[in-house]
mmCIF file of C-alpha atoms in Angstrom:
data_model
loop_
_atom_site.group_PDB
_atom_site.id
_atom_site.type_symbol
_atom_site.label_atom_id
_atom_site.label_comp_id
_atom_site.label_asym_id
_atom_site.label_seq_id
_atom_site.Cartn_x
_atom_site.Cartn_y
_atom_site.Cartn_z
ATOM 1 C CA MET A 1166 0.000 0.100 0.002
ATOM 2 C CA MET A 1167 1.573 3.186 -0.785
ATOM 3 C CA ARG A 1168 2.264 5.718 1.735
ATOM 4 C CA GLU A 1169 -0.415 8.448 0.510
ATOM 5 C CA GLN A 1170 -2.726 5.679 0.537
ATOM 6 C CA TRP A 1171 -2.024 4.505 4.122
ATOM 7 C CA HIS A 1172 -2.551 7.594 4.822
ATOM 8 C CA MET A 1173 -6.213 8.475 3.835
ATOM 9 C CA LEU A 1174 -7.223 5.187 5.485
ATOM 10 C CA TYR A 1175 -5.505 6.841 8.533
ATOM 11 C CA ASN A 1176 -7.566 9.765 8.383
ATOM 12 C CA THR A 1177 -10.703 8.089 7.794
ATOM 13 C CA ALA A 1178 -10.553 5.797 10.631
ATOM 14 C CA ALA A 1179 -9.604 8.609 13.040
ATOM 15 C CA ALA A 1180 -12.699 10.026 11.597
ATOM 16 C CA PHE A 1181 -15.023 7.473 12.056
ATOM 17 C CA LEU A 1182 -13.720 7.283 15.417
ATOM 18 C CA SER A 1183 -13.396 11.050 15.980
ATOM 19 C CA TYR A 1184 -15.836 10.190 19.374
ATOM 20 C CA ASN A 1185 -13.401 9.008 21.001
ATOM 21 C CA THR A 1186 -9.991 11.025 21.313
ATOM 22 C CA SER A 1187 -7.609 9.049 23.523
ATOM 23 C CA ILE A 1188 -8.382 5.974 20.261
ATOM 24 C CA ARG A 1189 -7.506 8.318 17.180
ATOM 25 C CA LYS A 1190 -4.822 9.552 19.039
ATOM 26 C CA GLY A 1191 -3.335 5.707 19.672
ATOM 27 C CA LEU A 1192 -3.888 5.538 15.829
ATOM 28 C CA HIS A 1193 -2.125 8.353 15.415
ATOM 29 C CA VAL A 1194 0.784 6.763 17.396
ATOM 30 C CA CYS A 1195 0.592 3.701 16.589
ATOM 31 C CA PHE A 1196 1.237 4.456 12.783
ATOM 32 C CA ASN A 1197 3.625 8.103 12.792
ATOM 33 C CA THR A 1198 5.300 7.257 15.859
ATOM 34 C CA TYR A 1199 7.156 3.452 17.531
ATOM 35 C CA ASP A 1200 4.703 3.868 21.202
ATOM 36 C CA PHE A 1201 1.589 2.832 22.084
ATOM 37 C CA PHE A 1202 -1.449 3.958 24.112
ATOM 38 C CA PRO A 1203 -2.711 1.765 26.615
ATOM 39 C CA GLN A 1204 -6.301 2.977 24.999
ATOM 40 C CA ILE A 1205 -5.182 1.256 21.332
ATOM 41 C CA ILE A 1206 -4.177 -2.341 23.304
ATOM 42 C CA ASN A 1207 -7.328 -2.168 25.489
ATOM 43 C CA PHE A 1208 -9.478 -1.674 21.701
ATOM 44 C CA TYR A 1209 -7.435 -4.641 20.409
ATOM 45 C CA MET A 1210 -7.817 -6.671 23.651
ATOM 46 C CA ASN A 1211 -11.235 -5.994 23.498
ATOM 47 C CA MET A 1212 -11.792 -7.426 20.177
ATOM 48 C CA LEU A 1213 -10.093 -10.654 21.246
ATOM 49 C CA MET A 1214 -12.029 -11.594 22.955
ATOM 50 C CA GLU A 1215 -14.729 -10.514 21.295
ATOM 51 C CA ARG A 1216 -13.129 -12.924 18.024
ATOM 52 C CA SER A 1217 -13.305 -16.007 21.164
ATOM 53 C CA LYS A 1218 -16.895 -16.447 21.002
ATOM 54 C CA GLU A 1219 -16.590 -18.309 17.286
ATOM 55 C CA LYS A 1220 -17.067 -22.007 17.236
ATOM 56 C CA GLY A 1221 -13.603 -23.156 17.891
ATOM 57 C CA LEU A 1222 -11.125 -20.550 19.836
ATOM 58 C CA PRO A 1223 -10.656 -20.612 23.091
ATOM 59 C CA SER A 1224 -12.921 -18.336 25.444
ATOM 60 C CA VAL A 1225 -10.546 -15.426 26.413
ATOM 61 C CA HIS A 1226 -11.275 -12.580 28.807
ATOM 62 C CA ALA A 1227 -8.291 -9.275 28.852
ATOM 63 C CA PHE A 1228 -7.212 -7.328 31.433
ATOM 64 C CA ASN A 1229 -7.296 -3.330 31.418
ATOM 65 C CA THR A 1230 -4.004 -2.740 30.581
ATOM 66 C CA PHE A 1231 -3.915 -0.328 34.091
ATOM 67 C CA PHE A 1232 -4.888 -3.849 36.539
ATOM 68 C CA PHE A 1233 -1.774 -5.433 36.870
ATOM 69 C CA THR A 1234 -0.133 -2.811 38.360
ATOM 70 C CA LYS A 1235 -2.875 -2.231 40.324
ATOM 71 C CA LEU A 1236 -2.984 -5.203 41.829
ATOM 72 C CA LYS A 1237 0.989 -5.068 42.524
ATOM 73 C CA THR A 1238 0.972 -1.550 43.567
ATOM 74 C CA ALA A 1239 -2.035 -1.641 45.726
ATOM 75 C CA GLY A 1240 -2.754 -4.934 45.824
ATOM 76 C CA TYR A 1241 -6.449 -7.385 45.590
ATOM 77 C CA GLN A 1242 -9.267 -4.952 47.191
ATOM 78 C CA ALA A 1243 -8.001 -2.559 45.337
ATOM 79 C CA VAL A 1244 -8.972 -4.158 42.058
ATOM 80 C CA LYS A 1245 -11.795 -7.414 43.160
ATOM 81 C CA ARG A 1246 -14.682 -5.307 41.551
ATOM 82 C CA TRP A 1247 -13.361 -4.892 38.501
ATOM 83 C CA THR A 1248 -14.612 -7.905 37.964
ATOM 84 C CA LYS A 1249 -17.939 -7.802 39.414
ATOM 85 C CA LYS A 1250 -19.975 -9.047 36.170
ATOM 86 C CA VAL A 1251 -17.435 -10.903 35.398
ATOM 87 C CA ASP A 1252 -16.117 -14.639 36.038
ATOM 88 C CA VAL A 1253 -12.323 -15.239 35.453
ATOM 89 C CA PHE A 1254 -12.428 -18.995 35.602
ATOM 90 C CA SER A 1255 -15.661 -19.572 33.298
ATOM 91 C CA ALA A 1256 -12.842 -18.693 30.300
ATOM 92 C CA ASP A 1257 -10.131 -20.422 28.899
ATOM 93 C CA ILE A 1258 -7.725 -17.764 28.851
ATOM 94 C CA LEU A 1259 -7.213 -14.343 30.335
ATOM 95 C CA LEU A 1260 -4.582 -12.451 28.790
ATOM 96 C CA VAL A 1261 -2.836 -9.241 31.512
ATOM 97 C CA PRO A 1262 -1.324 -6.849 29.640
ATOM 98 C CA ILE A 1263 2.030 -5.451 32.036
ATOM 99 C CA HIS A 1264 3.020 -2.534 31.447
ATOM 100 C CA LEU A 1265 7.229 -1.619 32.478
ATOM 101 C CA GLY A 1266 7.985 2.691 32.572
ATOM 102 C CA VAL A 1267 8.103 2.755 28.694
ATOM 103 C CA HIS A 1268 7.986 -1.010 27.915
ATOM 104 C CA TRP A 1269 4.664 -3.590 27.486
ATOM 105 C CA CYS A 1270 4.686 -6.955 27.929
ATOM 106 C CA LEU A 1271 2.087 -9.951 28.127
ATOM 107 C CA ALA A 1272 0.888 -12.214 31.010
ATOM 108 C CA VAL A 1273 -1.541 -15.219 30.035
ATOM 109 C CA VAL A 1274 -2.934 -17.556 32.303
ATOM 110 C CA ASP A 1275 -4.729 -21.310 30.632
ATOM 111 C CA PHE A 1276 -7.022 -22.361 32.302
ATOM 112 C CA ARG A 1277 -6.193 -25.592 30.336
ATOM 113 C CA LYS A 1278 -2.740 -25.813 30.800
ATOM 114 C CA LYS A 1279 -2.841 -24.623 34.195
ATOM 115 C CA SER A 1280 -0.271 -22.661 33.505
ATOM 116 C CA ILE A 1281 0.875 -18.424 34.105
ATOM 117 C CA THR A 1282 3.271 -17.974 31.201
ATOM 118 C CA TYR A 1283 5.313 -14.532 30.836
ATOM 119 C CA TYR A 1284 6.229 -12.820 27.475
ATOM 120 C CA ASP A 1285 8.846 -10.314 26.926
ATOM 121 C CA SER A 1286 9.620 -9.311 23.348
ATOM 122 C CA MET A 1287 13.001 -8.204 25.201
ATOM 123 C CA GLY A 1288 13.432 -11.294 26.988
ATOM 124 C CA GLY A 1289 12.685 -10.659 30.596
ATOM 125 C CA MET A 1290 11.763 -12.405 33.132
ATOM 126 C CA ASN A 1291 9.154 -12.019 35.995
ATOM 127 C CA THR A 1292 8.358 -14.905 37.705
ATOM 128 C CA GLU A 1293 7.439 -11.938 40.382
ATOM 129 C CA ALA A 1294 4.230 -11.548 37.631
ATOM 130 C CA CYS A 1295 3.370 -14.536 37.906
ATOM 131 C CA ARG A 1296 3.090 -15.333 41.351
ATOM 132 C CA ILE A 1297 0.806 -12.137 41.342
ATOM 133 C CA LEU A 1298 -1.043 -13.269 39.522
ATOM 134 C CA LEU A 1299 -1.561 -16.785 40.450
ATOM 135 C CA GLN A 1300 -1.870 -14.929 44.472
ATOM 136 C CA TYR A 1301 -4.892 -13.159 42.679
ATOM 137 C CA LEU A 1302 -6.716 -16.012 41.520
ATOM 138 C CA LYS A 1303 -6.360 -17.564 44.516
ATOM 139 C CA GLN A 1304 -8.406 -14.608 46.372
ATOM 140 C CA GLU A 1305 -10.854 -13.849 43.432
ATOM 141 C CA SER A 1306 -11.556 -17.547 43.499
ATOM 142 C CA ILE A 1307 -12.651 -17.287 47.255
ATOM 143 C CA ASP A 1308 -14.084 -13.719 47.149
ATOM 144 C CA LYS A 1309 -16.251 -14.021 44.147
ATOM 145 C CA LYS A 1310 -16.676 -18.549 44.489
ATOM 146 C CA ARG A 1311 -16.858 -18.867 48.468
ATOM 147 C CA LYS A 1312 -13.752 -21.305 47.867
ATOM 148 C CA GLU A 1313 -10.125 -22.391 48.219
ATOM 149 C CA PHE A 1314 -8.231 -22.594 44.292
ATOM 150 C CA ASP A 1315 -6.488 -25.819 44.267
ATOM 151 C CA THR A 1316 -2.665 -24.386 42.693
ATOM 152 C CA ASN A 1317 -2.131 -28.403 42.292
ATOM 153 C CA GLY A 1318 -0.122 -28.665 39.359
ATOM 154 C CA TRP A 1319 -0.014 -25.091 38.631
ATOM 155 C CA GLN A 1320 3.662 -24.158 36.346
ATOM 156 C CA LEU A 1321 4.779 -20.761 35.990
ATOM 157 C CA CYS A 1322 7.117 -19.575 34.056
ATOM 158 C CA SER A 1323 8.913 -16.504 31.752
ATOM 159 C CA LYS A 1324 9.634 -16.855 27.930
ATOM 160 C CA LYS A 1325 13.043 -17.215 27.290
ATOM 161 C CA SER A 1326 14.274 -14.509 24.360
ATOM 162 C CA GLN A 1327 15.126 -18.309 22.227
ATOM 163 C CA GLU A 1328 11.545 -19.263 22.523
ATOM 164 C CA ILE A 1329 9.250 -16.943 21.418
ATOM 165 C CA PRO A 1330 10.304 -13.831 18.438
ATOM 166 C CA GLN A 1331 11.748 -10.288 19.283
ATOM 167 C CA GLN A 1332 12.398 -7.555 19.186
ATOM 168 C CA MET A 1333 15.239 -5.675 17.019
ATOM 169 C CA ASN A 1334 14.463 -1.871 18.410
ATOM 170 C CA GLY A 1335 13.423 -0.152 21.606
ATOM 171 C CA SER A 1336 10.347 -0.024 19.979
ATOM 172 C CA ASP A 1337 7.906 -2.192 19.178
ATOM 173 C CA CYS A 1338 7.140 -3.756 22.723
ATOM 174 C CA GLY A 1339 3.066 -2.842 22.999
ATOM 175 C CA MET A 1340 2.866 -4.209 19.094
ATOM 176 C CA PHE A 1341 4.167 -7.414 20.104
ATOM 177 C CA ALA A 1342 2.371 -7.673 22.764
ATOM 178 C CA CYS A 1343 -0.037 -7.865 20.856
ATOM 179 C CA LYS A 1344 0.442 -10.201 18.236
ATOM 180 C CA TYR A 1345 1.953 -12.897 21.409
ATOM 181 C CA ALA A 1346 -1.998 -12.569 22.072
ATOM 182 C CA ASP A 1347 -3.114 -12.551 18.591
ATOM 183 C CA CYS A 1348 -1.257 -15.753 18.243
ATOM 184 C CA ILE A 1349 -1.665 -17.539 21.119
ATOM 185 C CA THR A 1350 -5.594 -17.400 21.377
ATOM 186 C CA LYS A 1351 -5.958 -18.329 18.533
ATOM 187 C CA ASP A 1352 -3.967 -21.792 19.659
ATOM 188 C CA ARG A 1353 -1.373 -20.632 17.032
ATOM 189 C CA PRO A 1354 2.529 -21.276 17.196
ATOM 190 C CA ILE A 1355 4.250 -17.920 17.607
ATOM 191 C CA ASN A 1356 6.298 -17.372 14.746
ATOM 192 C CA PHE A 1357 6.197 -13.964 13.780
ATOM 193 C CA THR A 1358 9.689 -11.953 13.261
ATOM 194 C CA GLN A 1359 10.906 -7.735 13.789
ATOM 195 C CA GLN A 1360 10.292 -7.866 10.075
ATOM 196 C CA HIS A 1361 6.233 -7.793 10.293
ATOM 197 C CA MET A 1362 5.909 -4.968 12.689
ATOM 198 C CA PRO A 1363 5.300 -2.512 10.402
ATOM 199 C CA TYR A 1364 2.792 -4.529 8.261
ATOM 200 C CA PHE A 1365 1.406 -5.361 11.778
ATOM 201 C CA ARG A 1366 0.918 -1.440 12.524
ATOM 202 C CA LYS A 1367 -1.330 -1.124 9.201
ATOM 203 C CA ARG A 1368 -2.995 -4.012 9.340
ATOM 204 C CA MET A 1369 -4.828 -3.060 13.808
ATOM 205 C CA VAL A 1370 -5.193 0.574 11.717
ATOM 206 C CA TRP A 1371 -7.687 -1.684 9.633
ATOM 207 C CA GLU A 1372 -8.850 -4.045 11.963
ATOM 208 C CA ILE A 1373 -9.947 -0.975 14.515
ATOM 209 C CA LEU A 1374 -11.826 1.230 11.768
ATOM 210 C CA HIS A 1375 -13.377 -1.763 11.017
ATOM 211 C CA ARG A 1376 -13.513 -3.572 14.294
ATOM 212 C CA LYS A 1377 -12.852 -7.049 13.049
ATOM 213 C CA LEU A 1378 -9.525 -9.211 12.921
ATOM 214 C CA LEU A 1379 -7.674 -10.736 9.999
#
């Protein structure tokens, strides 16, 4: 797609989403820079949840980008009302975007595999995040289900750099986190590379414009 044509698509998307200033700004950032607004990640995660309703796909619940930071800094009591109308235990997969200052990562709870896995496009390890999420599940079960959460057989791990695609710059972490989530929620291998990022950015604007994942 020629750059001029792409700018036309971006402008159309921005106009279509003019009611939501944060999303519109996020689209501008997604295309014109290498940063990601939390609102863009939230919008994309919501589309992943919607897609998970399709037959043959694992059911998905995605937490807000502010969830993990709040949980880590303020504890369970600060976030327990966030799932007042949601049964997280009914999902196959929980997606947890994690923001580390200027870097986006992803944690995934898979109830089918009894696993909590951390994905970092810069190779970071974060066992603490996995432990925090396991503790969250224990507290959530007591609060919402009135029963202990059985942690027997659960595994916590961080993916090593050689196990998942890694970014070759300091700015594509948000897109990597989103595409990890995209592959995982389709039960497909994570096999993209840094070279796919320009295309993925353009594709994401199209998906947000049409509110449909390709």
